[in-house]
mmCIF file of C-alpha atoms and ligand atoms in Angstrom:
data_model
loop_
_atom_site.group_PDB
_atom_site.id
_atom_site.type_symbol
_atom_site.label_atom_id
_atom_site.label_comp_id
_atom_site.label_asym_id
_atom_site.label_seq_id
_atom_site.Cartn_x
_atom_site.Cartn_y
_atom_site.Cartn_z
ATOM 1 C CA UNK F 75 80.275 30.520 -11.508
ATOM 2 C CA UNK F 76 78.440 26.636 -10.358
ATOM 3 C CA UNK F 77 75.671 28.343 -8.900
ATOM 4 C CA UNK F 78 73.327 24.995 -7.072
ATOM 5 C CA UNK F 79 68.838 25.884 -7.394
ATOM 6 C CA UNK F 80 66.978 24.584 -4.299
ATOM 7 C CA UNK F 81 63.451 25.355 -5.260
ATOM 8 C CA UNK F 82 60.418 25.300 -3.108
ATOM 9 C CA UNK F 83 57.864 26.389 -1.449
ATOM 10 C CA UNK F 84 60.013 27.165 1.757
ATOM 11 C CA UNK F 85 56.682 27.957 3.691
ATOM 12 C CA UNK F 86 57.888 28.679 5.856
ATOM 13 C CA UNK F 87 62.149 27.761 5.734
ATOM 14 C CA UNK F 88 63.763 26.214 8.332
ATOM 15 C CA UNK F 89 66.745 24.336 9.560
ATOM 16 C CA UNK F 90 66.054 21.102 7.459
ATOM 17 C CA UNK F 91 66.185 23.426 4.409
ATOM 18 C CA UNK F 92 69.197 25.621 5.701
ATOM 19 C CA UNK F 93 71.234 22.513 6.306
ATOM 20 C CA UNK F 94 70.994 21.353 2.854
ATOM 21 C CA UNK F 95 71.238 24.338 1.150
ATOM 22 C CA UNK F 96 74.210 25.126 3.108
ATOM 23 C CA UNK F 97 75.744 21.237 2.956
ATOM 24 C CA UNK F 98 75.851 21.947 -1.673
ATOM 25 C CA UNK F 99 77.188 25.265 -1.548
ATOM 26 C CA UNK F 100 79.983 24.202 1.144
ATOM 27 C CA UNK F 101 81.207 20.663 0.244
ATOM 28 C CA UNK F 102 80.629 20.392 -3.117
ATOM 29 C CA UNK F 103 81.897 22.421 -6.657
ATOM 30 C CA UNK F 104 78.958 25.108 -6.483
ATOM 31 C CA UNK F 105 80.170 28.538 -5.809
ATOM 32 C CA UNK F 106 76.730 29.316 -4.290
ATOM 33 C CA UNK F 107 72.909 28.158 -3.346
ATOM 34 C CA UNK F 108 69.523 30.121 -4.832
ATOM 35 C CA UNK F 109 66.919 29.148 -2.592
ATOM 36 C CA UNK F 110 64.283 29.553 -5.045
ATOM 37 C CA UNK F 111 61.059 30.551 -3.714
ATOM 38 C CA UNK F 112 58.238 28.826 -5.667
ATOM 39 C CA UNK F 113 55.149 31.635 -5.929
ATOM 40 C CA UNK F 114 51.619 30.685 -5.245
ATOM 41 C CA UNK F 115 50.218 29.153 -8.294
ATOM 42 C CA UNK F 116 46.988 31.435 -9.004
ATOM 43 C CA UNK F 117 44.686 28.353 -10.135
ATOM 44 C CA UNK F 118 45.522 26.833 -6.696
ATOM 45 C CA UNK F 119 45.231 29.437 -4.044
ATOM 46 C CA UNK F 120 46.227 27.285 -0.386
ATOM 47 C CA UNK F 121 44.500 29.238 2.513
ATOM 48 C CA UNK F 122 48.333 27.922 4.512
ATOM 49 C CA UNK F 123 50.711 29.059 1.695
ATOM 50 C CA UNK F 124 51.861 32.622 2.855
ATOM 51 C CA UNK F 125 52.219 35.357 0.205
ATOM 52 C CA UNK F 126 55.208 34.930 -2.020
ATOM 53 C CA UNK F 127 57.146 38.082 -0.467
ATOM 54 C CA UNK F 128 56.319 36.660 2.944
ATOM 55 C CA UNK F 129 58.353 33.846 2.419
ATOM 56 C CA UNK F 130 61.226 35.326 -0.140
ATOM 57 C CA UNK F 131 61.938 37.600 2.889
ATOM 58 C CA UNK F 132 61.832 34.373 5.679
ATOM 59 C CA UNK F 133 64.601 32.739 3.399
ATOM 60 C CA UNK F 134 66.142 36.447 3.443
ATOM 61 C CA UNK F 135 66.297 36.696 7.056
ATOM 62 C CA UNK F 136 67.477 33.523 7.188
ATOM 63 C CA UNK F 137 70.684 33.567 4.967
ATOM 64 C CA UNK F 138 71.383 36.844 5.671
ATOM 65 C CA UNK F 139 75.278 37.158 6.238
ATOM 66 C CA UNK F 140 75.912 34.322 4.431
ATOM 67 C CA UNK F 141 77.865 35.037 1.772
ATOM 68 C CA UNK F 142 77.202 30.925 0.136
ATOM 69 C CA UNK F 143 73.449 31.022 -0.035
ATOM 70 C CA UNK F 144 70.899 33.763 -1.112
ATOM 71 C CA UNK F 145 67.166 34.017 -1.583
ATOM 72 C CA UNK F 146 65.781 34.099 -5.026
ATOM 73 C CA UNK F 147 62.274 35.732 -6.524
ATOM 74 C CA UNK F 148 63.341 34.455 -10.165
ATOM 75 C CA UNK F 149 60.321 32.583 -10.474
ATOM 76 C CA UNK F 150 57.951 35.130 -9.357
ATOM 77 C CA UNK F 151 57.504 36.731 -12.706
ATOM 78 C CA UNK F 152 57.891 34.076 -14.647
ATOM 79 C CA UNK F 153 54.702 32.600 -16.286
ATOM 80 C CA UNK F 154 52.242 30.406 -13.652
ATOM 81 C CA UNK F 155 53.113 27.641 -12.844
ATOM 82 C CA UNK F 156 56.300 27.247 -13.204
ATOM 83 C CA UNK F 157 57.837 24.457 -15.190
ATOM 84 C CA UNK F 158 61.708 23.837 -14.040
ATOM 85 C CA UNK F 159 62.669 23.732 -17.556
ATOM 86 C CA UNK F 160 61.373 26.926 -18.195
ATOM 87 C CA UNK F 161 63.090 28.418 -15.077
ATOM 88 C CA UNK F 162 66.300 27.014 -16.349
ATOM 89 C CA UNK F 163 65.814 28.416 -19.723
ATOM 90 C CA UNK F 164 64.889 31.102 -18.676
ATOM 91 C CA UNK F 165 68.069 31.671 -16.053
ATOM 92 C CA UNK F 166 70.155 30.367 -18.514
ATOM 93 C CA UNK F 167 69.487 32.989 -20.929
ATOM 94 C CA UNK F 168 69.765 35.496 -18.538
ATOM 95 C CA UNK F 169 73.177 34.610 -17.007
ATOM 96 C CA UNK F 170 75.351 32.687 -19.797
ATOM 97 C CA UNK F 171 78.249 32.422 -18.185
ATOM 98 C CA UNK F 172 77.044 31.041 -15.235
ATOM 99 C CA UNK F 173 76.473 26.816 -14.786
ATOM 100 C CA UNK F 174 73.068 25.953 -13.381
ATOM 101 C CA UNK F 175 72.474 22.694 -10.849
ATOM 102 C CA UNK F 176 69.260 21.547 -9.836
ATOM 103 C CA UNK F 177 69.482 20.159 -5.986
ATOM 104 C CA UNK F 178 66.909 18.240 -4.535
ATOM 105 C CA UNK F 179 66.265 14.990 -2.152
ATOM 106 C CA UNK F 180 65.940 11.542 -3.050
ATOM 107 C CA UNK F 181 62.142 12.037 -2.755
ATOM 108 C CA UNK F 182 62.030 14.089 -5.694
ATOM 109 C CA UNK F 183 64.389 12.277 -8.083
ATOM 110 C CA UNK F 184 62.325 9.325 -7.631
ATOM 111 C CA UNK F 185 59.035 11.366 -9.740
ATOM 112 C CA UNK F 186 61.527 13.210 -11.944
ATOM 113 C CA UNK F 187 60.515 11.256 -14.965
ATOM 114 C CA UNK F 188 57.037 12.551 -14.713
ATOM 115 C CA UNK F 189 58.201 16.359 -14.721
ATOM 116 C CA UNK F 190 57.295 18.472 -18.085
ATOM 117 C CA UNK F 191 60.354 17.853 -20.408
ATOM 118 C CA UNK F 192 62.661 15.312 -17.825
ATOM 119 C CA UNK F 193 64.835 14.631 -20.276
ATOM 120 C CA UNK F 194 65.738 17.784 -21.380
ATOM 121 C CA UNK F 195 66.537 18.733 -17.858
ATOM 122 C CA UNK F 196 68.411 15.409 -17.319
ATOM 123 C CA UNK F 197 70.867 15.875 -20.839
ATOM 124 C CA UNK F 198 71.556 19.525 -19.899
ATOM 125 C CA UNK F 199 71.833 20.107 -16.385
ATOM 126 C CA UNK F 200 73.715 18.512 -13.453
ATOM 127 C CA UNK F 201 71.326 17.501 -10.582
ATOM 128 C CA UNK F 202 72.702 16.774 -7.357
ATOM 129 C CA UNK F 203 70.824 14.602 -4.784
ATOM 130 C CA UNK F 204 70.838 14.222 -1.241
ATOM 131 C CA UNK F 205 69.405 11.245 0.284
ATOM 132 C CA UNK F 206 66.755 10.998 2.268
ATOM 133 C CA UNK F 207 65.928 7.856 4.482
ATOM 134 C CA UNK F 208 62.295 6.973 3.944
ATOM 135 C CA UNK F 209 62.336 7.226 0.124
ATOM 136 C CA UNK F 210 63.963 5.141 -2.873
ATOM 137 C CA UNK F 211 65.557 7.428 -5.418
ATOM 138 C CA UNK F 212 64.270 5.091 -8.561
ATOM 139 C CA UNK F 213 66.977 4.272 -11.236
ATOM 140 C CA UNK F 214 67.358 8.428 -12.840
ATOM 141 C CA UNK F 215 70.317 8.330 -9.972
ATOM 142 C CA UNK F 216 72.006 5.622 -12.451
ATOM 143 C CA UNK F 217 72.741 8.860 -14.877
ATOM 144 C CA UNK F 218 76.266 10.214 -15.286
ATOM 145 C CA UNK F 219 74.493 14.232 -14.566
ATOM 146 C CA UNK F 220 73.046 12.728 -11.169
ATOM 147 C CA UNK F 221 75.522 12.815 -8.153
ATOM 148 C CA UNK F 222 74.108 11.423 -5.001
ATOM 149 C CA UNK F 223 75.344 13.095 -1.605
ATOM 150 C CA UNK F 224 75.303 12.069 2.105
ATOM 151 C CA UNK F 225 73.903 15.243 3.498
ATOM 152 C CA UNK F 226 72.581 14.903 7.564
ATOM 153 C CA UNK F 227 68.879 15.932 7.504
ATOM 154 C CA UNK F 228 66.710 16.935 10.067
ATOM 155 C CA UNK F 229 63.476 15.058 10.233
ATOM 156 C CA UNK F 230 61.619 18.628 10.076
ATOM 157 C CA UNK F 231 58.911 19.945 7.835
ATOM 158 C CA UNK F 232 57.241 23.108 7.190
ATOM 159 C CA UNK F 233 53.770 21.541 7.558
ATOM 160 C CA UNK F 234 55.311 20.408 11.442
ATOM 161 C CA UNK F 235 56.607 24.244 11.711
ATOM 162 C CA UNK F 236 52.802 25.799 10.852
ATOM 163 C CA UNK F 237 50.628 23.483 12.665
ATOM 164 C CA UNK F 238 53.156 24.271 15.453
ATOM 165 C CA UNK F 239 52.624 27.945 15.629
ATOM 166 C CA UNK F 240 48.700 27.748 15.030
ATOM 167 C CA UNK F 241 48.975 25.504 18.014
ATOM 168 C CA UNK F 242 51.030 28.032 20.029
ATOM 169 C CA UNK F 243 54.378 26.024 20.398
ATOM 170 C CA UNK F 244 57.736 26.949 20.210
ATOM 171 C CA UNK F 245 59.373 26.364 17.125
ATOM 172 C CA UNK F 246 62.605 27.570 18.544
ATOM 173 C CA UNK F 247 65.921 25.996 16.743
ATOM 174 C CA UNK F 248 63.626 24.798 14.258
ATOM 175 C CA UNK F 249 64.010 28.136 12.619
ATOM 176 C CA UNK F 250 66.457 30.759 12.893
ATOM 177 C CA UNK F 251 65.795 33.729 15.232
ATOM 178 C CA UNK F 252 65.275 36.340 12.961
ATOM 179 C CA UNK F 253 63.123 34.042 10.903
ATOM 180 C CA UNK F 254 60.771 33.623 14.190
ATOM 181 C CA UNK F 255 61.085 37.508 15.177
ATOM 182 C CA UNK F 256 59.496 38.021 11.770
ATOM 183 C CA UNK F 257 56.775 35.171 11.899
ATOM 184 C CA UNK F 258 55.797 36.878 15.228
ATOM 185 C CA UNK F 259 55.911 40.330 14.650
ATOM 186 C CA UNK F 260 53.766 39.781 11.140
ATOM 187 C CA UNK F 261 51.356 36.941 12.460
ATOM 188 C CA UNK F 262 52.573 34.437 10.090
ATOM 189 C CA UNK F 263 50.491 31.117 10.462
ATOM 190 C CA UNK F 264 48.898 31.544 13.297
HETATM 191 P P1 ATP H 368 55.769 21.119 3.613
HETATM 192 O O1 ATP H 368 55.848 20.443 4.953
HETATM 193 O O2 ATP H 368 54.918 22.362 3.602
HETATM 194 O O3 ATP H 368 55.450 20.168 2.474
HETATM 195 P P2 ATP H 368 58.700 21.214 3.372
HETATM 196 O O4 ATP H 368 59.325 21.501 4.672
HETATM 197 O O5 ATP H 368 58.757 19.796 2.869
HETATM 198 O O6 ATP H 368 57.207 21.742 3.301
HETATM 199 P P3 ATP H 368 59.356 22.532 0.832
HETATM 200 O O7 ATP H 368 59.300 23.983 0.668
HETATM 201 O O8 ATP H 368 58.404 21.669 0.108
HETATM 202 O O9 ATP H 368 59.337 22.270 2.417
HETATM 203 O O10 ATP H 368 60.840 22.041 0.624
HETATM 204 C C1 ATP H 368 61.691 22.481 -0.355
HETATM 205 C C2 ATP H 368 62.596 21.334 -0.680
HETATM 206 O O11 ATP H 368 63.267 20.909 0.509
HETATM 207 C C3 ATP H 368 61.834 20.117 -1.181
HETATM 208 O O12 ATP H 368 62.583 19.586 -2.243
HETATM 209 C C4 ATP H 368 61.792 19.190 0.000
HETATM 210 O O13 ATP H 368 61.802 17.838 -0.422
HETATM 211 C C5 ATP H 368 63.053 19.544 0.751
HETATM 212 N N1 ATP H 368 62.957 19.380 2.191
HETATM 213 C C6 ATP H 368 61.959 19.705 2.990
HETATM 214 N N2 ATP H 368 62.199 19.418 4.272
HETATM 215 C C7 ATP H 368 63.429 18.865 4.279
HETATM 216 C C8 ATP H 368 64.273 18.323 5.311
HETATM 217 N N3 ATP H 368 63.893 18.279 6.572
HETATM 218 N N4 ATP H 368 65.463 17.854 4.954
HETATM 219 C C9 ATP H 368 65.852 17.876 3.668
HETATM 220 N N5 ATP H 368 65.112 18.373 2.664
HETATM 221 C C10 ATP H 368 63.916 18.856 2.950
#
């Protein structure tokens, strides 16, 4: 089992997100996506970052039925804050027979080198990248565990999605239904 992490903060998840996630686990060798949600980092409380269950059950609403891509808490009781490494070791431990892949967009690549143990991540794990326009992906996309896909991308963020709602407009297609259902009916960033 390839199984592809998309960590983040997803906070909350929408269609840029879903589009990716769903892009790896369809057109590529992964058998599945884990849309890990990243939990709030004690030290650094944001007053916009909604509780870590909040947003584990937004990415559950919206990959419900979808048999590719699921939500995952993994992180959440792991020790704060959470190195990548340590997630991996940590996963990898706990599933051996399965084959971890980081995924993540040319954005991030490009500051991979200054992550807590790069090189360890880069010797032992496959990362696949999707491009994204407005960002170089620095020379870590020259290694052999680096493959570099054409995804389509939305030019949507989660920052664009909150200051929407606190602002009172629709963020319909943005974000699933059930995802917006769910923002509403709990008062979610508003
Ligand atoms: P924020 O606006 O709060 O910074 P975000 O929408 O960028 O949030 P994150 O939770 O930080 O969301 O994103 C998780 C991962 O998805 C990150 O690696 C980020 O680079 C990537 N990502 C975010 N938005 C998009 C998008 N529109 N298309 C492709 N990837 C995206």
């Amino acid at each position: 089992m390839k199984i592809g992490l998309f960590f983040g903060s997803f906070n909350p998840v929408h269609v840029g997100h879903l589009i990716i996630a769903n892009f790896m686990a369809t057109r590529t060798d992964l058998d599945r996506v884990w849309v890990v949600v990243s939990p709030q980092n004690p030290l650094k409380k944001k007053a916009s970052l909604a509780g870590d269950y909040d947003r584990l059950n937004l990415v559950r609403l919206a990959t419900e039925g979808n048999p590719d891509i699921e939500a995952s808490d993994i992180e959440f009781a792991l020790p704060k804050p959470s190195y990548t490494i340590d997630t991996l070791t940590y996963l990898q431990e706990k599933y051996p027979t399965y084959k971890f892949v980081l995924i993540m967009g040319g954005d991030n690549i490009a500051t991979l080198h200054k992550w807590k143990n790069y090189e360890q991540i880069l010797d032992n794990y496959e990362i696949y990248v999707y491009q994204r326009p407005d960002y170089a992906p620095g020379e870590l996309v020259e290694r052999d565990n680096v493959h570099v896909y054409e995804a389509p991308l939305m030019q949507i963020s989660a920052t664009f999605i909150r200051k929407s709602l606190r602002e009172g407009k629709s963020i319909r297609y943005m974000v699933p239904d059930a995802v917006i259902d769910e923002i509403m009916a709990s008062h979610l960033y508003q």
